[in-house]
Amino acid sequence: MAKFELKLPKMGESVAEATITNWLKNVGDRIEADETVLEIATDKVDSEVPSEVEGTLVEILFQVDDVVQVGQTIAIIETEGGDVAPAAKQETPAVATIEKTVEAAQTTATPVDFSASEKFFSPLVKNIAKEEGISIAELEAINGTGKDGRVTKNDILAFVANKGTSAPTAAVAQKVEPAKVAAPMAIATKAAPVSVNGADEIVEMDRMRKLISGYMVQSLATSAHVQSFIEVDVTNIVNWRNKVKNAFEKREGEKLTFTPIFMEAVAKALKDFPGMNISVEGDYIIKKKNINLGMAAALPNGNLIVPVIKNADQLNLVGMAKAVNDLGNRAKAGKLKPDDTQGGTYTVTNVGTFGSVFGTPIINQPQVGILALGAIRKVPAVIETPEGDFIGIRQKMFLSHSYDHRVVDGALGGSFVKRVADILEAWDINREI
C-alpha cells in the first residue's frame, strides 16, 4: 500500500489560505478519483477539494474551522501500490524561520493557554505563538486582518518582526504596552440573544453574511465616503437594445442585457480618468495598470458576491456580454472560483435590478470608487430642438458614484461619473453588433 498526501490546492495568485467548512468523507471511507473529499471557504467564495487518486481515507490532519495554507497536507489517502515513506510532518516556511530564530536566540518557548481566550486562532498561528512565547494577552491584542478579524500568519509574523527590531526574542513574553498595539478590528463576540416573548425567531448569520458584515463596517471605518449623483438619458440605448437583442442572442447564443453596455462605458471612463483606477495601502497610492471591473451580484440566498471582469477595457461589447453572463450564471450556481473574485480595481453595482432609483453604495476595499446603476424609468423631460424646447417621454436613470475622499476630490469624482454619463448619452442608435 502507498500513502498519498492530499494538499490544499492553489486557488489563485492572491489566495494563500482557506478555512475548512465541511468534511464530506470520514476516516475509513473509500474515495474515487476526482471525488470531492471536503469543502473549503476563502474570504470570498466556497470551493470543493477533490481527490487526485483512488483509495481509502486513513487520516484527517485538520478539523472544521481550521485555517489551512495553500500547499499544506490536509489528509492522507491510502492507495494500492508499492510502500512509500509515511507522510512527512507538515512544516511551513514561516514556522521553520521562527524556529531558527528561537534557536539562535537560545530562548525557551513559553507555553500559551489558548483556552483562556474566546477568540479563534488557527493551528499555524498557535504554533508560532508557542515557539515565540507570545502570551495570550499579546496575541489577542494583535490587529487581525483575516476573516472576522482573525489573526493570520502574516499578522503574527509582522508582530514578531516588529518586536524583534527593538528587543531580543526572549523579550516577546514581556508585557506589551497598550499604546503600542493597535486595537483589533474584530467585531466583539456576543452571547446569542434570547427571545423574550418566545415568538421571535433568532437565526445566526451564515459565514458569508458575517464576512460581508465585517467588510462593510471596515470599509466605512477606512474610507471617507462621499457621493455624486447624475441623471442620464439612456433612450438611445434602450431603443438600440430592443432593436438588436434578438439578433444578438441568435448569433452569439447570449442574452444582451444593459449591464455589459454600462460596464463598457465605465471601462472607457476609467481609461480617461486613471485616478479612479487606484487603491490605497496605508499612506501609499497604488496606480493600477489593468482595469478589472468588479460586478456586484446578488446570490439566491440573499448574500452578495463581486466577481471580477479582468482587463475589461480590452473587451468589445460581445466579449463584455459573454463575461458578464458567465460570471453572473456561475455566481448564482455557486461555481465561482476564488480567483474569479480577486484583483478588482473598480466596482459597479446594479441597484436598479431591485427597483431602486439610486443608492449610496459602500466602497469595495482597497478600491477608491464604486458606481451604482439606478432603475431605468420613463419620465417627462425637456427636449431641446432647433425649433425650440418641448416636453417628451424619455428613458432615464441615475448614476450614484461613491468615492474615497481621502484620495479622490469632488472634481475627479464628479468628472468621472459625468464622463460615464456622456458616453451613455452619446450612444449610436445605428451601432453594429
Coordinates of C-alpha atoms in Angstrom, one line a residue:
M1 CA 0.0 0.0 0.0
A2 CA 1.1 3.6 -0.6
K3 CA 0.1 6.8 1.1
F4 CA -0.9 9.9 -0.9
E5 CA -0.8 13.4 0.7
L6 CA -3.9 15.4 -0.2
K7 CA -2.9 19.0 -0.2
L8 CA -4.8 22.3 -0.3
P9 CA -4.6 23.2 -4.0
K10 CA -3.6 26.6 -5.3
M11 CA -6.8 28.6 -5.9
G12 CA -5.4 31.8 -7.4
E13 CA -2.5 34.1 -7.2
S14 CA -3.8 36.1 -4.3
V15 CA -5.3 33.3 -2.3
A16 CA -2.9 32.0 0.3
E17 CA -5.2 30.2 2.8
A18 CA -8.7 28.7 3.2
T19 CA -11.0 27.6 6.0
I20 CA -12.3 24.0 6.2
T21 CA -16.1 24.2 6.3
N22 CA -17.1 20.6 5.9
W23 CA -15.6 17.1 5.6
L24 CA -17.6 15.0 3.2
K25 CA -15.6 11.9 3.9
N26 CA -14.7 10.2 7.2
V27 CA -11.6 8.1 8.1
G28 CA -12.1 4.7 6.6
D29 CA -14.3 5.9 3.7
R30 CA -13.5 4.7 0.2
I31 CA -12.7 7.6 -2.2
E32 CA -12.9 7.6 -6.0
A33 CA -10.5 9.7 -8.2
D34 CA -11.9 13.2 -8.6
E35 CA -14.5 12.7 -5.9
T36 CA -15.0 15.6 -3.5
V37 CA -13.4 15.0 -0.1
L38 CA -14.1 18.3 1.7
E39 CA -15.4 21.8 1.3
I40 CA -13.4 24.9 2.0
A41 CA -14.0 28.6 2.0
T42 CA -11.8 31.6 1.2
D43 CA -12.7 35.1 2.2
K44 CA -14.8 35.3 -1.0
V45 CA -16.1 32.0 -2.2
D46 CA -16.7 28.4 -1.2
S47 CA -15.0 25.6 -3.1
E48 CA -14.6 21.8 -3.1
V49 CA -11.4 19.8 -2.9
P50 CA -11.4 16.6 -4.9
S51 CA -9.1 13.6 -4.5
E52 CA -6.5 13.1 -7.2
V53 CA -6.3 9.4 -6.5
E54 CA -8.5 6.4 -5.7
G55 CA -8.1 4.9 -2.3
T56 CA -9.1 5.0 1.4
L57 CA -9.1 8.0 3.7
V58 CA -6.8 7.0 6.6
E59 CA -6.0 10.3 8.3
I60 CA -7.5 13.8 8.6
L61 CA -5.0 16.4 9.7
F62 CA -7.3 19.4 10.1
Q63 CA -10.8 19.9 11.5
V64 CA -13.7 22.1 10.5
D65 CA -13.0 25.8 11.0
D66 CA -9.2 25.2 10.9
V67 CA -7.4 27.7 8.6
V68 CA -5.1 25.9 6.1
Q69 CA -2.3 27.3 4.0
V70 CA -2.1 26.6 0.3
G71 CA 0.2 23.6 -0.2
Q72 CA -0.4 22.1 3.3
T73 CA -1.3 18.5 3.6
I74 CA -4.8 18.2 4.9
A75 CA -5.4 14.4 4.7
I76 CA -3.7 11.1 3.9
I77 CA -5.2 8.7 1.4
E78 CA -4.0 5.1 1.2
T79 CA -3.8 3.8 -2.3
E80 CA -2.9 0.4 -3.8
G81 CA 0.8 0.2 -4.9
G82 CA 4.3 0.0 -3.5
D83 CA 5.1 1.1 0.0
V84 CA 6.3 4.6 0.5
A85 CA 7.6 6.5 3.5
P86 CA 4.9 7.9 5.8
A87 CA 3.8 11.5 5.1
A88 CA 6.3 14.0 6.3
K89 CA 5.3 16.3 9.1
Q90 CA 3.8 19.5 7.7
E91 CA 6.0 22.5 8.3
T92 CA 5.5 25.8 6.7
P93 CA 8.5 28.1 5.8
A94 CA 7.2 30.6 8.3
V95 CA 7.3 28.2 11.2
A96 CA 10.8 27.0 10.2
T97 CA 12.1 30.5 10.1
I98 CA 10.6 31.2 13.6
E99 CA 12.2 28.0 15.0
K100 CA 15.6 29.0 13.7
T101 CA 15.2 32.5 15.2
V102 CA 14.3 30.9 18.5
E103 CA 17.3 28.6 18.5
A104 CA 19.7 31.4 17.5
A105 CA 18.5 33.5 20.4
Q106 CA 18.8 30.5 22.7
T107 CA 15.3 31.1 24.2
T108 CA 12.8 28.7 25.6
A109 CA 9.2 28.7 24.3
T110 CA 6.7 29.8 26.8
P111 CA 3.5 27.6 27.0
V112 CA 0.4 29.5 26.0
D113 CA -3.0 28.6 27.4
F114 CA -5.3 29.2 24.4
S115 CA -8.4 28.1 26.4
A116 CA -8.2 31.3 28.3
S117 CA -9.2 33.2 25.1
E118 CA -12.6 33.3 23.4
K119 CA -11.0 34.3 20.1
F120 CA -10.3 31.7 17.4
F121 CA -6.6 31.1 16.4
S122 CA -5.6 28.8 13.6
P123 CA -3.2 25.9 14.3
L124 CA -0.4 27.7 12.5
V125 CA -0.8 30.9 14.5
K126 CA -0.9 28.9 17.7
N127 CA 2.3 27.1 16.7
I128 CA 4.1 30.4 16.0
A129 CA 2.8 31.8 19.3
K130 CA 4.1 28.8 21.2
E131 CA 7.5 28.9 19.6
E132 CA 7.9 32.7 20.2
G133 CA 6.5 32.6 23.7
I134 CA 3.8 35.1 22.8
S135 CA 1.4 35.5 25.7
I136 CA -2.4 35.2 25.2
A137 CA -2.8 38.9 26.0
E138 CA -0.3 39.9 23.3
L139 CA -2.0 37.5 20.8
E140 CA -5.4 39.0 21.5
A141 CA -4.0 42.5 21.0
I142 CA -2.7 41.8 17.5
N143 CA -4.8 43.6 14.9
G144 CA -6.1 40.6 12.8
T145 CA -6.6 41.2 9.1
G146 CA -8.2 37.8 8.4
K147 CA -11.9 37.0 8.2
D148 CA -13.9 38.2 11.2
G149 CA -10.8 39.9 12.5
R150 CA -8.8 36.7 12.8
V151 CA -5.1 36.8 13.3
T152 CA -3.3 35.5 10.2
K153 CA 0.2 34.1 9.7
N154 CA 1.3 37.5 8.2
D155 CA -0.2 39.3 11.2
I156 CA 1.7 37.3 13.8
L157 CA 4.9 37.3 11.8
A158 CA 4.7 41.1 11.5
F159 CA 4.2 41.3 15.2
V160 CA 7.3 39.1 15.8
A161 CA 9.4 41.1 13.4
N162 CA 8.4 44.4 15.0
K163 CA 9.2 43.1 18.4
G164 CA 12.5 41.8 17.1
T165 CA 13.7 45.2 16.0
S166 CA 13.5 46.6 19.5
A167 CA 14.2 43.6 21.8
P168 CA 15.6 40.0 21.7
T169 CA 13.2 37.2 21.0
A170 CA 13.1 36.2 24.7
A171 CA 11.6 39.6 25.5
V172 CA 8.4 38.7 23.5
A173 CA 6.8 37.2 26.6
Q174 CA 7.1 40.6 28.4
K175 CA 4.0 42.7 28.9
V176 CA 3.1 44.8 25.9
E177 CA 2.4 48.5 26.4
P178 CA -1.2 49.1 25.4
A179 CA -0.3 52.3 23.5
K180 CA 1.9 50.4 21.1
V181 CA -0.6 47.8 20.0
A182 CA -3.4 48.6 17.6
A183 CA -6.9 47.7 18.8
P184 CA -8.4 44.7 17.0
M185 CA -10.9 45.3 14.2
A186 CA -12.8 42.2 15.0
I187 CA -16.4 42.5 16.0
A188 CA -16.8 41.5 19.6
T189 CA -18.4 38.1 20.1
K190 CA -21.7 38.3 21.9
A191 CA -23.9 35.7 23.5
A192 CA -26.8 34.6 21.4
P193 CA -29.9 36.8 22.1
V194 CA -32.9 35.3 23.7
S195 CA -36.5 35.9 22.6
V196 CA -38.4 37.5 25.4
N197 CA -41.9 36.6 24.2
G198 CA -40.9 33.3 22.6
A199 CA -42.4 34.4 19.3
D200 CA -39.4 35.9 17.6
E201 CA -37.1 33.7 15.5
I202 CA -33.4 34.1 16.2
V203 CA -31.1 33.0 13.3
E204 CA -27.3 33.2 13.4
M205 CA -25.7 34.9 10.4
D206 CA -24.2 32.4 7.9
R207 CA -20.5 32.5 7.2
M208 CA -20.7 34.7 4.1
R209 CA -23.1 37.2 5.8
K210 CA -20.6 37.6 8.7
L211 CA -17.9 38.3 6.2
I212 CA -20.0 40.9 4.3
S213 CA -20.9 42.5 7.6
G214 CA -17.2 42.8 8.6
Y215 CA -16.2 44.2 5.2
M216 CA -18.9 46.8 5.2
V217 CA -18.1 48.1 8.7
Q218 CA -14.3 48.0 7.9
S219 CA -14.9 50.0 4.7
L220 CA -16.9 52.7 6.4
A221 CA -14.2 52.9 9.1
T222 CA -11.5 53.1 6.5
S223 CA -12.7 55.4 3.7
A224 CA -14.2 58.9 3.8
H225 CA -17.2 58.2 1.7
V226 CA -18.7 60.9 -0.4
Q227 CA -21.2 60.7 -3.2
S228 CA -22.0 62.3 -6.6
F229 CA -25.2 61.8 -8.5
I230 CA -26.1 62.4 -12.1
E231 CA -29.2 61.7 -14.2
V232 CA -28.6 60.1 -17.6
D233 CA -30.8 59.9 -20.7
V234 CA -30.5 56.4 -22.0
T235 CA -33.3 56.5 -24.6
N236 CA -30.9 55.7 -27.4
I237 CA -29.5 52.7 -25.6
V238 CA -32.9 51.3 -24.7
N239 CA -34.1 51.7 -28.3
W240 CA -30.9 50.2 -29.7
R241 CA -31.0 47.2 -27.5
N242 CA -34.6 46.5 -28.3
K243 CA -33.7 46.6 -32.0
V244 CA -30.7 44.2 -31.8
K245 CA -31.2 41.9 -28.8
N246 CA -32.9 39.1 -30.7
A247 CA -30.3 39.0 -33.5
F248 CA -27.6 39.2 -30.9
E249 CA -28.9 36.2 -29.0
K250 CA -29.4 34.2 -32.2
R251 CA -25.9 34.9 -33.4
E252 CA -23.9 34.7 -30.1
G253 CA -26.1 32.4 -28.0
E254 CA -26.0 35.0 -25.3
K255 CA -28.7 37.4 -23.9
L256 CA -27.8 41.1 -24.3
T257 CA -28.7 42.9 -21.1
F258 CA -28.0 46.5 -20.2
T259 CA -25.1 45.5 -17.8
P260 CA -22.4 44.9 -20.4
I261 CA -23.3 48.3 -22.1
F262 CA -22.8 50.1 -18.8
M263 CA -19.6 48.1 -17.9
E264 CA -18.1 49.1 -21.3
A265 CA -18.8 52.8 -20.6
V266 CA -17.2 52.5 -17.1
A267 CA -14.1 50.9 -18.6
K268 CA -13.8 53.7 -21.1
A269 CA -14.2 56.3 -18.4
L270 CA -11.5 54.7 -16.3
K271 CA -9.1 55.0 -19.2
D272 CA -9.9 58.7 -19.4
F273 CA -9.7 59.1 -15.6
P274 CA -7.0 56.7 -14.3
G275 CA -7.1 58.5 -11.0
M276 CA -10.2 56.4 -10.2
N277 CA -8.4 53.2 -11.0
I278 CA -6.2 53.1 -7.9
S279 CA -6.1 51.6 -4.5
V280 CA -4.8 52.8 -1.1
E281 CA -2.3 50.9 1.1
G282 CA -1.6 52.9 4.2
D283 CA 0.0 56.2 3.1
Y284 CA 0.7 55.0 -0.4
I285 CA -1.4 55.2 -3.6
I286 CA -1.1 52.2 -6.0
K287 CA -1.9 53.2 -9.6
K288 CA -3.3 50.1 -11.3
K289 CA -2.2 49.3 -14.8
N290 CA -5.1 46.9 -15.5
I291 CA -8.7 47.8 -15.5
N292 CA -10.5 44.9 -13.7
L293 CA -14.2 45.6 -13.1
G294 CA -16.0 44.1 -10.1
M295 CA -19.6 43.3 -10.8
A296 CA -21.7 43.0 -7.7
A297 CA -24.1 40.1 -7.9
A298 CA -26.9 39.0 -5.6
L299 CA -27.0 35.3 -4.7
P300 CA -30.1 33.2 -4.3
N301 CA -29.7 33.1 -0.5
G302 CA -29.7 36.9 -0.3
N303 CA -25.9 37.3 0.1
L304 CA -23.7 39.4 -2.2
I305 CA -20.6 38.5 -4.2
V306 CA -18.4 40.5 -6.5
P307 CA -16.8 38.5 -9.4
V308 CA -14.3 40.4 -11.5
I309 CA -14.0 41.0 -15.2
K310 CA -10.3 41.1 -15.9
N311 CA -8.9 43.6 -18.4
A312 CA -12.4 44.9 -19.1
D313 CA -11.1 47.8 -21.3
Q314 CA -9.8 45.2 -23.8
L315 CA -13.2 43.6 -24.4
N316 CA -15.6 44.6 -27.1
L317 CA -19.3 44.6 -26.4
V318 CA -19.7 40.9 -27.4
G319 CA -16.8 39.9 -25.1
M320 CA -18.2 42.0 -22.3
A321 CA -21.6 40.4 -22.6
K322 CA -20.1 36.9 -22.5
A323 CA -18.0 37.8 -19.5
V324 CA -21.0 39.3 -17.6
N325 CA -23.3 36.4 -18.4
D326 CA -20.6 33.8 -17.5
L327 CA -19.7 35.3 -14.1
G328 CA -23.4 36.0 -13.3
N329 CA -24.5 32.5 -14.1
R330 CA -21.6 30.9 -12.2
A331 CA -22.2 33.2 -9.2
K332 CA -25.9 32.1 -9.0
A333 CA -24.9 28.4 -9.3
G334 CA -22.2 28.7 -6.7
K335 CA -19.5 27.7 -9.3
L336 CA -17.2 30.7 -9.0
K337 CA -13.5 30.0 -8.3
P338 CA -11.6 32.0 -5.7
D339 CA -9.6 33.8 -8.4
D340 CA -12.8 35.0 -10.0
T341 CA -13.3 37.4 -7.2
Q342 CA -9.7 38.7 -6.9
G343 CA -7.9 41.7 -8.4
G344 CA -10.8 44.1 -8.9
T345 CA -9.8 47.8 -9.4
Y346 CA -13.2 49.4 -9.5
T347 CA -16.7 48.0 -8.8
V348 CA -20.2 48.5 -10.4
T349 CA -23.4 47.5 -8.6
N350 CA -26.9 47.5 -10.3
V351 CA -29.3 48.6 -7.6
G352 CA -31.9 49.2 -10.3
T353 CA -32.4 45.5 -10.6
F354 CA -34.5 45.7 -7.4
G355 CA -36.3 48.9 -8.5
S356 CA -34.1 51.4 -6.6
V357 CA -33.8 54.7 -8.4
F358 CA -30.4 55.4 -6.9
G359 CA -28.3 54.3 -3.9
T360 CA -25.2 55.1 -1.9
P361 CA -23.0 52.0 -2.2
I362 CA -20.1 51.2 0.1
I363 CA -16.6 51.1 -1.4
N364 CA -15.1 47.7 -2.0
Q365 CA -11.7 48.0 -0.2
P366 CA -9.0 48.7 -1.1
Q367 CA -10.6 50.4 -4.2
V368 CA -11.5 54.1 -4.1
G369 CA -14.8 54.1 -6.0
I370 CA -18.0 52.2 -6.7
L371 CA -20.8 53.1 -9.2
A372 CA -24.4 52.3 -8.5
L373 CA -26.8 51.9 -11.5
G374 CA -30.3 53.0 -10.9
A375 CA -33.5 51.7 -12.4
I376 CA -34.3 52.9 -16.0
R377 CA -37.7 54.8 -15.9
K378 CA -39.9 56.6 -18.4
V379 CA -40.1 60.2 -17.3
P380 CA -41.2 63.5 -18.9
A381 CA -38.2 65.6 -19.9
V382 CA -37.4 68.8 -21.7
I383 CA -36.2 68.1 -25.2
E384 CA -34.1 70.8 -27.0
T385 CA -34.5 71.1 -30.8
P386 CA -33.7 73.8 -33.4
E387 CA -37.4 74.7 -33.4
G388 CA -37.5 75.1 -29.7
D389 CA -38.0 73.2 -26.5
F390 CA -40.8 70.8 -25.8
I391 CA -41.8 68.1 -23.3
G392 CA -41.4 64.4 -24.3
I393 CA -41.1 61.0 -22.8
R394 CA -37.5 59.8 -22.3
Q395 CA -35.8 56.8 -20.7
K396 CA -33.7 58.0 -17.8
M397 CA -31.7 56.6 -14.9
F398 CA -29.5 57.9 -12.1
L399 CA -25.8 57.0 -11.6
S400 CA -24.6 57.2 -8.0
H401 CA -20.9 57.4 -7.5
S402 CA -19.4 56.7 -4.1
Y403 CA -15.7 57.6 -3.8
D404 CA -12.9 57.8 -1.2
H405 CA -12.4 61.5 -0.3
R406 CA -9.0 60.7 1.2
V407 CA -7.6 60.5 -2.3
V408 CA -10.4 61.4 -4.6
D409 CA -11.7 65.0 -4.5
G410 CA -15.0 66.2 -5.8
A411 CA -13.6 67.4 -9.1
L412 CA -12.3 63.9 -10.1
G413 CA -15.2 62.0 -8.6
G414 CA -17.8 64.2 -10.3
S415 CA -15.9 64.4 -13.6
F416 CA -15.6 60.6 -13.8
V417 CA -19.3 59.9 -13.4
K418 CA -20.1 62.7 -15.8
R419 CA -17.8 61.0 -18.3
V420 CA -19.7 57.8 -17.9
A421 CA -23.0 59.7 -18.5
D422 CA -21.6 61.4 -21.6
I423 CA -20.6 58.0 -23.1
L424 CA -24.0 56.6 -22.5
E425 CA -25.9 59.6 -23.8
A426 CA -23.8 59.6 -27.0
W427 CA -24.7 56.0 -27.9
D428 CA -25.0 55.5 -31.6
I429 CA -28.5 54.2 -32.4
N430 CA -27.1 52.7 -35.6
R431 CA -24.2 50.9 -33.9
E432 CA -23.4 47.5 -35.4
I433 CA -23.1 44.4 -33.1

